[in-house]
CSV table of C-alpha atoms (C1' of nucleotides) in Angstrom, one decimal:
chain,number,residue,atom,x,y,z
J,45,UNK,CA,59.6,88.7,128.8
J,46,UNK,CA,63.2,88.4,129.5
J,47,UNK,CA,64.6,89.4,132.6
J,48,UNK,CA,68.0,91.2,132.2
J,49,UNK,CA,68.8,92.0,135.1
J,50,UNK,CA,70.6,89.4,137.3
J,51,UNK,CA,72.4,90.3,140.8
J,52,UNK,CA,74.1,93.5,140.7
J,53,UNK,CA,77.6,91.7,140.3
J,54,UNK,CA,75.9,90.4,136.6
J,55,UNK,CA,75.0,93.8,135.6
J,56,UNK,CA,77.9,95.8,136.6
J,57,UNK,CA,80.1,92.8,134.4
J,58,UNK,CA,77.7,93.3,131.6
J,59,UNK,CA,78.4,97.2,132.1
J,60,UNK,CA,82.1,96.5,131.4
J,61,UNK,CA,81.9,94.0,128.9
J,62,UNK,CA,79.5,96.9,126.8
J,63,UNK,CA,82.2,99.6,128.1
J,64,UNK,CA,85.3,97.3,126.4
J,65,UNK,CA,83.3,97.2,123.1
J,66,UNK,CA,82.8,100.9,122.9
J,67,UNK,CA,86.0,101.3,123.5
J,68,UNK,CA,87.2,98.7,121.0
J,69,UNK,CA,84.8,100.0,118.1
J,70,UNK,CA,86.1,103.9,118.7
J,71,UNK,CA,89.7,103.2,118.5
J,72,UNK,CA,89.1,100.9,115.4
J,73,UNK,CA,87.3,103.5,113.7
J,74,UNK,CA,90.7,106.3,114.6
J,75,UNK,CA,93.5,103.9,113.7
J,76,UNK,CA,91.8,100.8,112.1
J,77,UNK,CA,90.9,97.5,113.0
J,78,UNK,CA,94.5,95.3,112.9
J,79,UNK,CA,96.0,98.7,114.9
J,80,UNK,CA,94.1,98.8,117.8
J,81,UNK,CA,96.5,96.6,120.8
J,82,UNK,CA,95.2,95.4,124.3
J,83,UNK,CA,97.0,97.7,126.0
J,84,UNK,CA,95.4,100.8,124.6
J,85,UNK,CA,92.3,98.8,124.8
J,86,UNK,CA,92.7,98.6,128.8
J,87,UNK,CA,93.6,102.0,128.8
J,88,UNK,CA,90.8,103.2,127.6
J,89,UNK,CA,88.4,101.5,129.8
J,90,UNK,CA,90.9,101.5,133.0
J,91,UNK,CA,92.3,98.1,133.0
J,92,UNK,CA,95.8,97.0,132.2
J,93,UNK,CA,95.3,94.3,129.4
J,94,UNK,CA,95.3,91.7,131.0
J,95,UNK,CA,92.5,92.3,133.2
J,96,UNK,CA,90.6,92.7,129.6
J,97,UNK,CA,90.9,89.0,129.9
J,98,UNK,CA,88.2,88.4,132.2
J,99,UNK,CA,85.7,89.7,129.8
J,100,UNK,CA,86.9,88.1,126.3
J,101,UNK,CA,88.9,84.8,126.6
J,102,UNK,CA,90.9,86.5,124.1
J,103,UNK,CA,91.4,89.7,120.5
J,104,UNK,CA,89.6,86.9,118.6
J,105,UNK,CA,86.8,86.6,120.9
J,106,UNK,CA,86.8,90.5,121.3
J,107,UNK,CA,86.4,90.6,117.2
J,108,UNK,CA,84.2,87.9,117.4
J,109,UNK,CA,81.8,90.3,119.6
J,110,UNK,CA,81.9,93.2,117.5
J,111,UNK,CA,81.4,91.3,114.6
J,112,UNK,CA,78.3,89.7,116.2
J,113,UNK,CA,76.9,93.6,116.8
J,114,UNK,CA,77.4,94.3,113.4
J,115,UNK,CA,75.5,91.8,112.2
J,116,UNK,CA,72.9,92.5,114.1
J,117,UNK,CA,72.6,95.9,113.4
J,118,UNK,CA,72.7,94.9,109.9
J,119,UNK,CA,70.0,92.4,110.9
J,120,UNK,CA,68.0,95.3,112.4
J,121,UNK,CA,67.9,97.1,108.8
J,122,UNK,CA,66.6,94.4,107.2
J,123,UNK,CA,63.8,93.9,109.8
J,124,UNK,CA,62.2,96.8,107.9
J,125,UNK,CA,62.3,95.9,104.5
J,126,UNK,CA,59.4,94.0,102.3
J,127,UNK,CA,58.5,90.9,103.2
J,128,UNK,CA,56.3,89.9,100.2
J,129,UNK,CA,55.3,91.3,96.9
J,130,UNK,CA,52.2,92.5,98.3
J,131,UNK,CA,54.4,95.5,100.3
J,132,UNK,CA,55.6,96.5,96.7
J,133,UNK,CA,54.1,98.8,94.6
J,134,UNK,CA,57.0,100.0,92.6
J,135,UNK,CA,59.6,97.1,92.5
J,136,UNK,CA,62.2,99.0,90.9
J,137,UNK,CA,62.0,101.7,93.2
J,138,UNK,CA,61.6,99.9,96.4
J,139,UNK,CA,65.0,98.0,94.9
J,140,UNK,CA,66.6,101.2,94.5
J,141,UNK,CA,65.7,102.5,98.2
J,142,UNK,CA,67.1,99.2,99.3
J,143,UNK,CA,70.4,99.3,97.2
J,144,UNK,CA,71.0,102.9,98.1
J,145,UNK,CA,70.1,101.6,102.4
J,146,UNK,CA,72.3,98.8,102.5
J,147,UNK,CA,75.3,100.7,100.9
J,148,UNK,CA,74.6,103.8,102.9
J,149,UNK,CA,74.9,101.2,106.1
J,150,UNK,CA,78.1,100.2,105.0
J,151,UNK,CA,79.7,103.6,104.0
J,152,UNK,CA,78.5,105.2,107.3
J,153,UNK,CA,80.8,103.0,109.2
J,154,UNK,CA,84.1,101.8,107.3
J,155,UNK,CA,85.1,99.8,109.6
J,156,UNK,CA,81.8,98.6,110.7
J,157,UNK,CA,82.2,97.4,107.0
J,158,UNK,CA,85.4,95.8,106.9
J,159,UNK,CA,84.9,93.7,109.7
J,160,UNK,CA,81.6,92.1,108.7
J,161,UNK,CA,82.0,91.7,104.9
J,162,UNK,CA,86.2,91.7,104.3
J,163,UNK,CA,89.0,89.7,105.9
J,164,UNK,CA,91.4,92.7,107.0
J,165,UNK,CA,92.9,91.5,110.2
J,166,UNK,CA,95.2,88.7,110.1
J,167,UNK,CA,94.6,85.4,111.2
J,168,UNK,CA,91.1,86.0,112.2
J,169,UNK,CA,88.0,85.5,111.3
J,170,UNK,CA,84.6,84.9,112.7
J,171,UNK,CA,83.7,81.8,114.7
J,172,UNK,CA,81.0,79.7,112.8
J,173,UNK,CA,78.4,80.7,115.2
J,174,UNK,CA,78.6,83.9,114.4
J,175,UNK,CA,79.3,83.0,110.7
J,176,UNK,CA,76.2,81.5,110.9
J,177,UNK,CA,74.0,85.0,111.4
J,178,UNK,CA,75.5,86.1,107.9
J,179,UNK,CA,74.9,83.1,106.5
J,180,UNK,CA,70.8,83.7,107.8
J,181,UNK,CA,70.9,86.7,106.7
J,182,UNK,CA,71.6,86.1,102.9
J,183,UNK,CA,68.8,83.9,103.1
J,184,UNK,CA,66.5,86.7,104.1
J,185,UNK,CA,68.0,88.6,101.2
J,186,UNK,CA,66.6,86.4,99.0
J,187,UNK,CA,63.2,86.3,100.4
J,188,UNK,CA,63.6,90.4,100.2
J,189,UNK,CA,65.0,90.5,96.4
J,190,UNK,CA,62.3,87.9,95.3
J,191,UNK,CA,59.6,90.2,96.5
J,192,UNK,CA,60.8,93.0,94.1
J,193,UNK,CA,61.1,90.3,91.1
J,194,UNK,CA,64.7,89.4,91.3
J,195,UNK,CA,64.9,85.6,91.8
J,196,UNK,CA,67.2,82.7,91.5
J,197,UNK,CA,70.3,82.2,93.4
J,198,UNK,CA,72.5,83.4,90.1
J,199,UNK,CA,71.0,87.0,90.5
J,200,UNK,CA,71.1,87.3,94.4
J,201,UNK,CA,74.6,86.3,94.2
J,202,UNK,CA,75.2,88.8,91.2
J,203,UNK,CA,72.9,91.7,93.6
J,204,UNK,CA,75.7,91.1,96.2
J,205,UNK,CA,79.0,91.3,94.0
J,206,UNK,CA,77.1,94.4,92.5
J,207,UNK,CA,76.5,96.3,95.6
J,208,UNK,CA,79.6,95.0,97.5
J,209,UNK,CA,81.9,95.9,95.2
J,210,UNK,CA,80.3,99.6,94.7
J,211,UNK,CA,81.0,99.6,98.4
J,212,UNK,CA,84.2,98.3,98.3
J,213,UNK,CA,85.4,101.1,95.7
J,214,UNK,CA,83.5,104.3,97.4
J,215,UNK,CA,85.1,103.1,100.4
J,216,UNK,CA,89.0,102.2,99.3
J,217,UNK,CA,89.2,104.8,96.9
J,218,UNK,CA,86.8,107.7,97.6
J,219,UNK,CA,86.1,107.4,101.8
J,220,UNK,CA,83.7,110.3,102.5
J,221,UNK,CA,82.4,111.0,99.0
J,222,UNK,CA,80.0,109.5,96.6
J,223,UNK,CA,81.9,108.8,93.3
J,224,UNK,CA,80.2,105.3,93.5
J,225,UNK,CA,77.5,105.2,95.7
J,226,UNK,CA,75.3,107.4,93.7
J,227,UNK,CA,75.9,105.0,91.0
J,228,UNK,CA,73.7,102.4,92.8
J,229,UNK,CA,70.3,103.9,91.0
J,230,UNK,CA,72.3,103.2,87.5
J,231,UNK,CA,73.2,99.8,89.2
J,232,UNK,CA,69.4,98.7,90.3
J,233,UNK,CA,68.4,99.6,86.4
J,234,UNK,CA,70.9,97.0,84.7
J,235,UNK,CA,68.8,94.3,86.9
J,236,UNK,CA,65.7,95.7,86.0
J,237,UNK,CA,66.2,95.9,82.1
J,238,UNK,CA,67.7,93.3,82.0
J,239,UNK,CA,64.5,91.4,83.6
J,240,UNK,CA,61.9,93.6,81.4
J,241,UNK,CA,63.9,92.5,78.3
J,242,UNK,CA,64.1,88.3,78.8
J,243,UNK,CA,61.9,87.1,81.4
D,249,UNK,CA,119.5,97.2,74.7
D,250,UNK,CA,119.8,97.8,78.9
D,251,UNK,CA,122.9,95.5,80.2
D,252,UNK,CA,121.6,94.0,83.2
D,253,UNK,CA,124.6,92.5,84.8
D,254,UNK,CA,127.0,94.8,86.3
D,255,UNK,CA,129.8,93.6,88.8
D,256,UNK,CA,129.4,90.2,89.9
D,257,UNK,CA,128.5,91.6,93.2
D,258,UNK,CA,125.4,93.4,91.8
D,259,UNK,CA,124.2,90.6,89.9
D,260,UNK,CA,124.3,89.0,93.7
D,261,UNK,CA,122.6,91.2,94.9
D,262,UNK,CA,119.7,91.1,92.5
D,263,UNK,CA,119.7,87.4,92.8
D,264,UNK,CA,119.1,87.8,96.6
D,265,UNK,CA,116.5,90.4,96.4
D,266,UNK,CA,114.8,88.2,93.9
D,267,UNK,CA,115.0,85.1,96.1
D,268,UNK,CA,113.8,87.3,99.1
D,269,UNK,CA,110.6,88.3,97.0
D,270,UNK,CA,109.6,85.1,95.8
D,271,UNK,CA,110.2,83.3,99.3
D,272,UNK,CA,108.1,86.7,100.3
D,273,UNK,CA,105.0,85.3,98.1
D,274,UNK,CA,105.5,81.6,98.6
D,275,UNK,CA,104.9,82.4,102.6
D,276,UNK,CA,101.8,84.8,101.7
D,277,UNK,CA,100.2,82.1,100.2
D,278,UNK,CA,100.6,79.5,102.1
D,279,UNK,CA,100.2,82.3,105.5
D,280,UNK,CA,98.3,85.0,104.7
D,281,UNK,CA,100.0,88.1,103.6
D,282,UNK,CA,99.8,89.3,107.0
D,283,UNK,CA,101.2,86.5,108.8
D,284,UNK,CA,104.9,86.7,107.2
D,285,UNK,CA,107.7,87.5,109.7
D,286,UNK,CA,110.7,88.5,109.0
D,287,UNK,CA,111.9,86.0,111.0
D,288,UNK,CA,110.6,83.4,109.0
D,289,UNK,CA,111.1,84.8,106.2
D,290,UNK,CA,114.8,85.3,106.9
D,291,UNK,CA,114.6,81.8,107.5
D,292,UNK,CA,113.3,80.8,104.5
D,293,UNK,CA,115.8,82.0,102.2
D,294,UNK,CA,119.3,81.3,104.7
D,295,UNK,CA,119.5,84.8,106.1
D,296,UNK,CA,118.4,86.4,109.8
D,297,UNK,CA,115.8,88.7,109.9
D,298,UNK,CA,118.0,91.8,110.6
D,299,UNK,CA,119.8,91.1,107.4
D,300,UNK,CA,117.1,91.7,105.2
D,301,UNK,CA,117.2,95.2,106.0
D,302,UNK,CA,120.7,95.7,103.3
D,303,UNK,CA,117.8,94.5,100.7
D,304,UNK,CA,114.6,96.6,101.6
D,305,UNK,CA,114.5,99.5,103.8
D,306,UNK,CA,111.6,98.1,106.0
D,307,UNK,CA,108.8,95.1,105.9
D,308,UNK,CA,106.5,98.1,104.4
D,309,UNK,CA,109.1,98.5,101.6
D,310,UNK,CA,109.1,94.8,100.9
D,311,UNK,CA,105.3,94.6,100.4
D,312,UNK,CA,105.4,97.7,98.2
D,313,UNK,CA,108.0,95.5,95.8
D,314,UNK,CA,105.5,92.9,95.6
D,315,UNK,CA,102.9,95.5,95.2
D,316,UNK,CA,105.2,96.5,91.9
D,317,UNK,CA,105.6,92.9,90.7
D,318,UNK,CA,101.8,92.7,90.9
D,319,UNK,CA,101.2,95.6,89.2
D,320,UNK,CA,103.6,94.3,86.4
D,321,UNK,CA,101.9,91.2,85.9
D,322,UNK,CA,98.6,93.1,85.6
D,323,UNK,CA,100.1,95.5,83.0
D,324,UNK,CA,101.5,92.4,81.4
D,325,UNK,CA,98.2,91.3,81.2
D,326,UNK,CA,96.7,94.6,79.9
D,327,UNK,CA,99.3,95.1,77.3
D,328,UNK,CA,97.3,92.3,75.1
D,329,UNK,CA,93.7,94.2,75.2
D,330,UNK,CA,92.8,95.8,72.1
D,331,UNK,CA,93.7,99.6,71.6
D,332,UNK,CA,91.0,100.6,69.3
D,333,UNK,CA,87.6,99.9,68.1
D,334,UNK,CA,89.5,98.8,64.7
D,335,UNK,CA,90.7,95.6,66.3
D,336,UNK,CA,87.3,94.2,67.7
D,337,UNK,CA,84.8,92.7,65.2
D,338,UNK,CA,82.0,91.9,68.4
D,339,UNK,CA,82.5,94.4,71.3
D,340,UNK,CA,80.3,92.4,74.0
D,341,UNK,CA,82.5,89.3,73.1
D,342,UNK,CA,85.2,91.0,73.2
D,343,UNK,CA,84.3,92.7,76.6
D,344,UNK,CA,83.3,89.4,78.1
D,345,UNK,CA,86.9,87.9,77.3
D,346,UNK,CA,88.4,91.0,78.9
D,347,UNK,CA,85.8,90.2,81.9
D,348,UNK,CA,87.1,86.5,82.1
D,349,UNK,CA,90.8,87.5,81.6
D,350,UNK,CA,91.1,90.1,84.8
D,351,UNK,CA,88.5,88.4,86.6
D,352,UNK,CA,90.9,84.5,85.6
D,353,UNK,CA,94.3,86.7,86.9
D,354,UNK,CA,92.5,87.4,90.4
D,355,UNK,CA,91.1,84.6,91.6
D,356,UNK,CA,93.7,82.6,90.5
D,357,UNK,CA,96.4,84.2,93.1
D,358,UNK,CA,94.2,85.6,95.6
D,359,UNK,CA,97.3,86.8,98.0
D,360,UNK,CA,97.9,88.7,94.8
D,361,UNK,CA,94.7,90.1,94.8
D,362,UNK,CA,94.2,91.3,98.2
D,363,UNK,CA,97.8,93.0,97.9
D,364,UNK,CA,97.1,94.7,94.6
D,365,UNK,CA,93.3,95.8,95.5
D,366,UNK,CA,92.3,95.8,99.0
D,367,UNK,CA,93.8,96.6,102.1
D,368,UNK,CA,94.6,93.6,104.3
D,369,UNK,CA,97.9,94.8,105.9
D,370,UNK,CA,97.4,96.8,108.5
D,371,UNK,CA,99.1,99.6,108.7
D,372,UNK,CA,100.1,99.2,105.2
D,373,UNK,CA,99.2,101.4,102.1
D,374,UNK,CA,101.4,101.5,98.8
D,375,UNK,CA,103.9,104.0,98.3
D,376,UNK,CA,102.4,107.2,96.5
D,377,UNK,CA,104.8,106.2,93.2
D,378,UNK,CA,103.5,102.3,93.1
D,379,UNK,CA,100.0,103.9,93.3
D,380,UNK,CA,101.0,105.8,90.5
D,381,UNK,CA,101.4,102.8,88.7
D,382,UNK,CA,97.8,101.4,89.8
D,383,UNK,CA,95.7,104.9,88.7
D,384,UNK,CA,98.1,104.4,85.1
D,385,UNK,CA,96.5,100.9,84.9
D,386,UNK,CA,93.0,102.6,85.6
D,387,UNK,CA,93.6,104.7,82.6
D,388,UNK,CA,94.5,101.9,80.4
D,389,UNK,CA,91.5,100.8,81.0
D,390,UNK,CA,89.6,103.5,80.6
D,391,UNK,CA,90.8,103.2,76.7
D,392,UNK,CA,90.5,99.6,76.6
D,393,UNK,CA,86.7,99.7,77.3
D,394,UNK,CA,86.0,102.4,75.1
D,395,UNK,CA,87.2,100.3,72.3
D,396,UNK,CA,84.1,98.4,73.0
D,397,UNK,CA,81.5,100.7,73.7
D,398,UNK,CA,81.6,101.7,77.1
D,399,UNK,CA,82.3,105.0,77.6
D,400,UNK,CA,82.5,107.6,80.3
D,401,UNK,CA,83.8,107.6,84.1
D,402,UNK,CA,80.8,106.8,85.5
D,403,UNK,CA,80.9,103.7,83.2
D,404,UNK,CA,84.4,102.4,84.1
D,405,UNK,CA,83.4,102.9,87.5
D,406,UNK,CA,80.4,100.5,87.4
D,407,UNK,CA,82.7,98.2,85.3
D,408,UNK,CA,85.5,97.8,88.2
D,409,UNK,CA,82.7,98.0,90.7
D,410,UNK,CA,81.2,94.6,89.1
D,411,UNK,CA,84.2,93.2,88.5
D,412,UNK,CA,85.9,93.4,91.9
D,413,UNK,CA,82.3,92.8,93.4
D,414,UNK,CA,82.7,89.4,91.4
D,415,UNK,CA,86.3,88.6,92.4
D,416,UNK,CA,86.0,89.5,96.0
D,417,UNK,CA,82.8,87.0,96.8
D,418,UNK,CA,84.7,84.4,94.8
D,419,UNK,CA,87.8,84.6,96.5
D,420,UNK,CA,86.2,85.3,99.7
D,421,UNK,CA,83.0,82.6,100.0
D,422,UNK,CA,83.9,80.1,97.2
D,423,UNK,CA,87.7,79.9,97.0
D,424,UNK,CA,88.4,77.3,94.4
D,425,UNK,CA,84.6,77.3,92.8
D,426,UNK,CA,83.1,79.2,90.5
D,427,UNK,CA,80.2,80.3,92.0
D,428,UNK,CA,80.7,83.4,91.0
D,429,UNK,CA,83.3,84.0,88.2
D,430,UNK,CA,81.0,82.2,85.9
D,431,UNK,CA,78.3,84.8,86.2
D,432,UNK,CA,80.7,87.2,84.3
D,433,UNK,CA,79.1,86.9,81.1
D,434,UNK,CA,75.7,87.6,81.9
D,435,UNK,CA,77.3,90.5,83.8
D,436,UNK,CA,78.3,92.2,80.7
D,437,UNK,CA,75.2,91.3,79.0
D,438,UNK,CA,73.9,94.0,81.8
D,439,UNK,CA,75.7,96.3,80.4
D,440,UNK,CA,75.5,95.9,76.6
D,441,UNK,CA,71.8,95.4,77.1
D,442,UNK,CA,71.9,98.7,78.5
D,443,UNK,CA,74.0,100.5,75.9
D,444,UNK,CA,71.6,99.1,73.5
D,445,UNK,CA,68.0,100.3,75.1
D,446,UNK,CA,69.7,103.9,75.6
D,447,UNK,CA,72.6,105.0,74.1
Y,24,DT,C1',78.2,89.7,161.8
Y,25,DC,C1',82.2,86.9,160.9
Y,26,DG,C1',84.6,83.7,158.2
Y,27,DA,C1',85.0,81.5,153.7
Y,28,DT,C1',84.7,81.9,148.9
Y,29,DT,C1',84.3,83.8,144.7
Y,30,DT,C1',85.3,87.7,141.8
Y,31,DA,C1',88.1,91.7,139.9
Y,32,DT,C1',92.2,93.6,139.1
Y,33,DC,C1',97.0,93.9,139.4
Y,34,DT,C1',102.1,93.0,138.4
Y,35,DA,C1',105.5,90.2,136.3
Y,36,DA,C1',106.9,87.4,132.9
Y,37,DC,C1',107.2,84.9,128.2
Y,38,DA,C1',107.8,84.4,123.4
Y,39,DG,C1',107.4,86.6,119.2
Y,40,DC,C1',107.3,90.8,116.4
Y,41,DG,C1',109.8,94.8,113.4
Y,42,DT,C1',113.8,97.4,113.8
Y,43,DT,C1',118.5,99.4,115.1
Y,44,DC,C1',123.3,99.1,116.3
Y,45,DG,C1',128.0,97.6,116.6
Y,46,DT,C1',130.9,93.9,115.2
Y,47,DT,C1',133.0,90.5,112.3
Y,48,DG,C1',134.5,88.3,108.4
Y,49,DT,C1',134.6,88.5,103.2
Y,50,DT,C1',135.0,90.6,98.7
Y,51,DT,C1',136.5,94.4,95.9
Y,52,DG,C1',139.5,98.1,94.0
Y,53,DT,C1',144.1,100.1,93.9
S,107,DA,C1',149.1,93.8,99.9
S,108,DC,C1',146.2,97.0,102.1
S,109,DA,C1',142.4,99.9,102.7
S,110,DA,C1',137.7,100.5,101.6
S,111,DA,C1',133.2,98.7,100.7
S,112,DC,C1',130.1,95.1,101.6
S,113,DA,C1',127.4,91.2,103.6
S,114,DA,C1',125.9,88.9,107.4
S,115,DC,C1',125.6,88.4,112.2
S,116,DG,C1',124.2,88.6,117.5
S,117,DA,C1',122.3,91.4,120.8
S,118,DA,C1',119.2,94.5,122.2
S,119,DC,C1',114.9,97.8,122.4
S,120,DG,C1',110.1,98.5,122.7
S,121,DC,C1',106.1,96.7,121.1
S,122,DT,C1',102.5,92.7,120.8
S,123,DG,C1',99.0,88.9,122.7
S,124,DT,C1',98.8,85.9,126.5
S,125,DT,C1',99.5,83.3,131.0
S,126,DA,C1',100.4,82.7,136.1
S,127,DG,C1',100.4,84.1,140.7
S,128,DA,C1',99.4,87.5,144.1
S,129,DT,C1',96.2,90.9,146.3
S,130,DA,C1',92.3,93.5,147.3
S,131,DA,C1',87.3,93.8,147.2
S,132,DA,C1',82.6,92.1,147.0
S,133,DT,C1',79.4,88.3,148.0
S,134,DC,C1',77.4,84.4,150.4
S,135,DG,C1',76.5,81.0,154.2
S,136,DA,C1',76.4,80.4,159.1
DNA sequence: TCGATTTATCTAACAGCGTTCGTTGTTTGT
DNA sequence: ACAAACAACGAACGCTGTTAGATAAATCGA
């Protein structure tokens, strides 16, 4: 479909651009997100810091571009859930594989986490375009929660603070382990008695 | 009991370091937390930057005094939840006005919030004796929600998981609103429904 | 293929940051 | 009254993100 190439001057810029991010995303993840400066940045990739500017009009736009990648490798997750009741045989447990995914996604990469779903770095945060892709994609949520019987905006919003905020613990106060994440099973059966008991 | 005042020159001092902390929050609220200089700060309460230093070792030790404060207020806070099932007549009332209350005390200073339970400031962690202070508060709590029926670590854990979840999409996606604060009572209906069905 | 033009990268600099140092007045204790 | 302790300062250091101007390399048009 889509031709990606371009002249040879595109590709190797779109080499360098990818290079940058790589770059960006390891040194985030070895001395966190607000730590990593330009000038390591260049290093990294070759460049003095200021040549960094040719490929990201500036830090902001350079966070802006990882959190665009983010969300699309959120996105790509979510590409394989449920679309419709029909998929479901076991709600509960299909809620529970989902839970137990989307929290795994965001324990596997702190950082990753951080930049998508908390405001650590100051002064920044992402450009309503790319604000927009999180926004579409709690909209799919909802479509994905109301195929295992949770429904209404109250209990998606609830889903979210419930699985976020396991997240949010494992990861503050117990990076590496699984003192809350293996609560998420536990989690998934409030909703689900909850809905057997008052429907 | 304690006598507070001292030489003229201490009480000065205290003044001083007082004055520095609450110019300190007034410019993390209106800022960010991460956006104070010491410049400004300086500033803001007559001094230069470099003189803060006679009043707090380093910008690291400044934010662990507010840390303090804000762990103060908290306990403040804490000190008027019920010690013993004695004192409650309805636990899952009583645990929903505990709900409300911690849940009230975040949103309503969120700079508070993000200094006391997540980490915005680069760099920045709280000393290992403040911390001290936050896993004591933990504990409290651990006693506190016994008193109404919810018992065992895995159960506190769920609790702050919900709770925090709760705060953080408020403060984060509906500063201001409620959006999310209000569904704390049906989220400790989640639990007490539980409790009941299996206990 | 040569000249013109665009592109990539560099160095140098600026203002602001947290922090340290040495100095200068002011307050305290004897 | 004099020495010691203290409070505040200005200047500087090395760091930060960012901009401007120079320079070398790659590309394009003739």
């Amino acid at each position: 479909m889509s031709e990606i190439a371009g002249t040879p001057r595109d590709r190797r810029r779109r080499e360098t651009t990818a290079e940058i991010l790589e770059a960006a995303w390891r040194l985030s993840r070895r001395d966190g997100l607000g730590s990593v400066s330009l000038r390591d940045l260049g290093r990294e990739v070759g460049l003095r810091a200021s040549s960094l500017y040719a490929y990201f009009d500036s830090k902001a736009a350079l966070y802006d571009a990882m959190f665009r990648q983010g969300q699309e490798q959120l996105a790509a997750l979510a590409a394989e859930w449920p679309r419709s009741l029909a998929d479901v045989d076991d709600p509960r447990r299909t809620a529970k594989e989902l839970a137990a995914r989307f929290v795994a996604f965001c324990t596997e990469d702190p950082t990753r986490y951080q930049l998508l779903f908390q405001r650590v770095i100051p002064g920044w945060e992402p450009s309503p375009e790319s604000y927009a892709l999180a926004v579409a994609r709690v909209d799919e949520l909802r479509v994905t929660l109301a195929s295992v019987g949770i429904e209404g905006d109250e209990a998606v919003d609830l889903w979210t603070a419930l699985l976020t905020g396991i997240t949010d613990q494992q990861i503050s106060n117990d990076p590496g382990g699984d003192r809350w994440s293996r609560l998420v099973p536990w989690a998934v059966d409030l909703f689900f008695d909850q809905l057997r008991s008052e429907p």
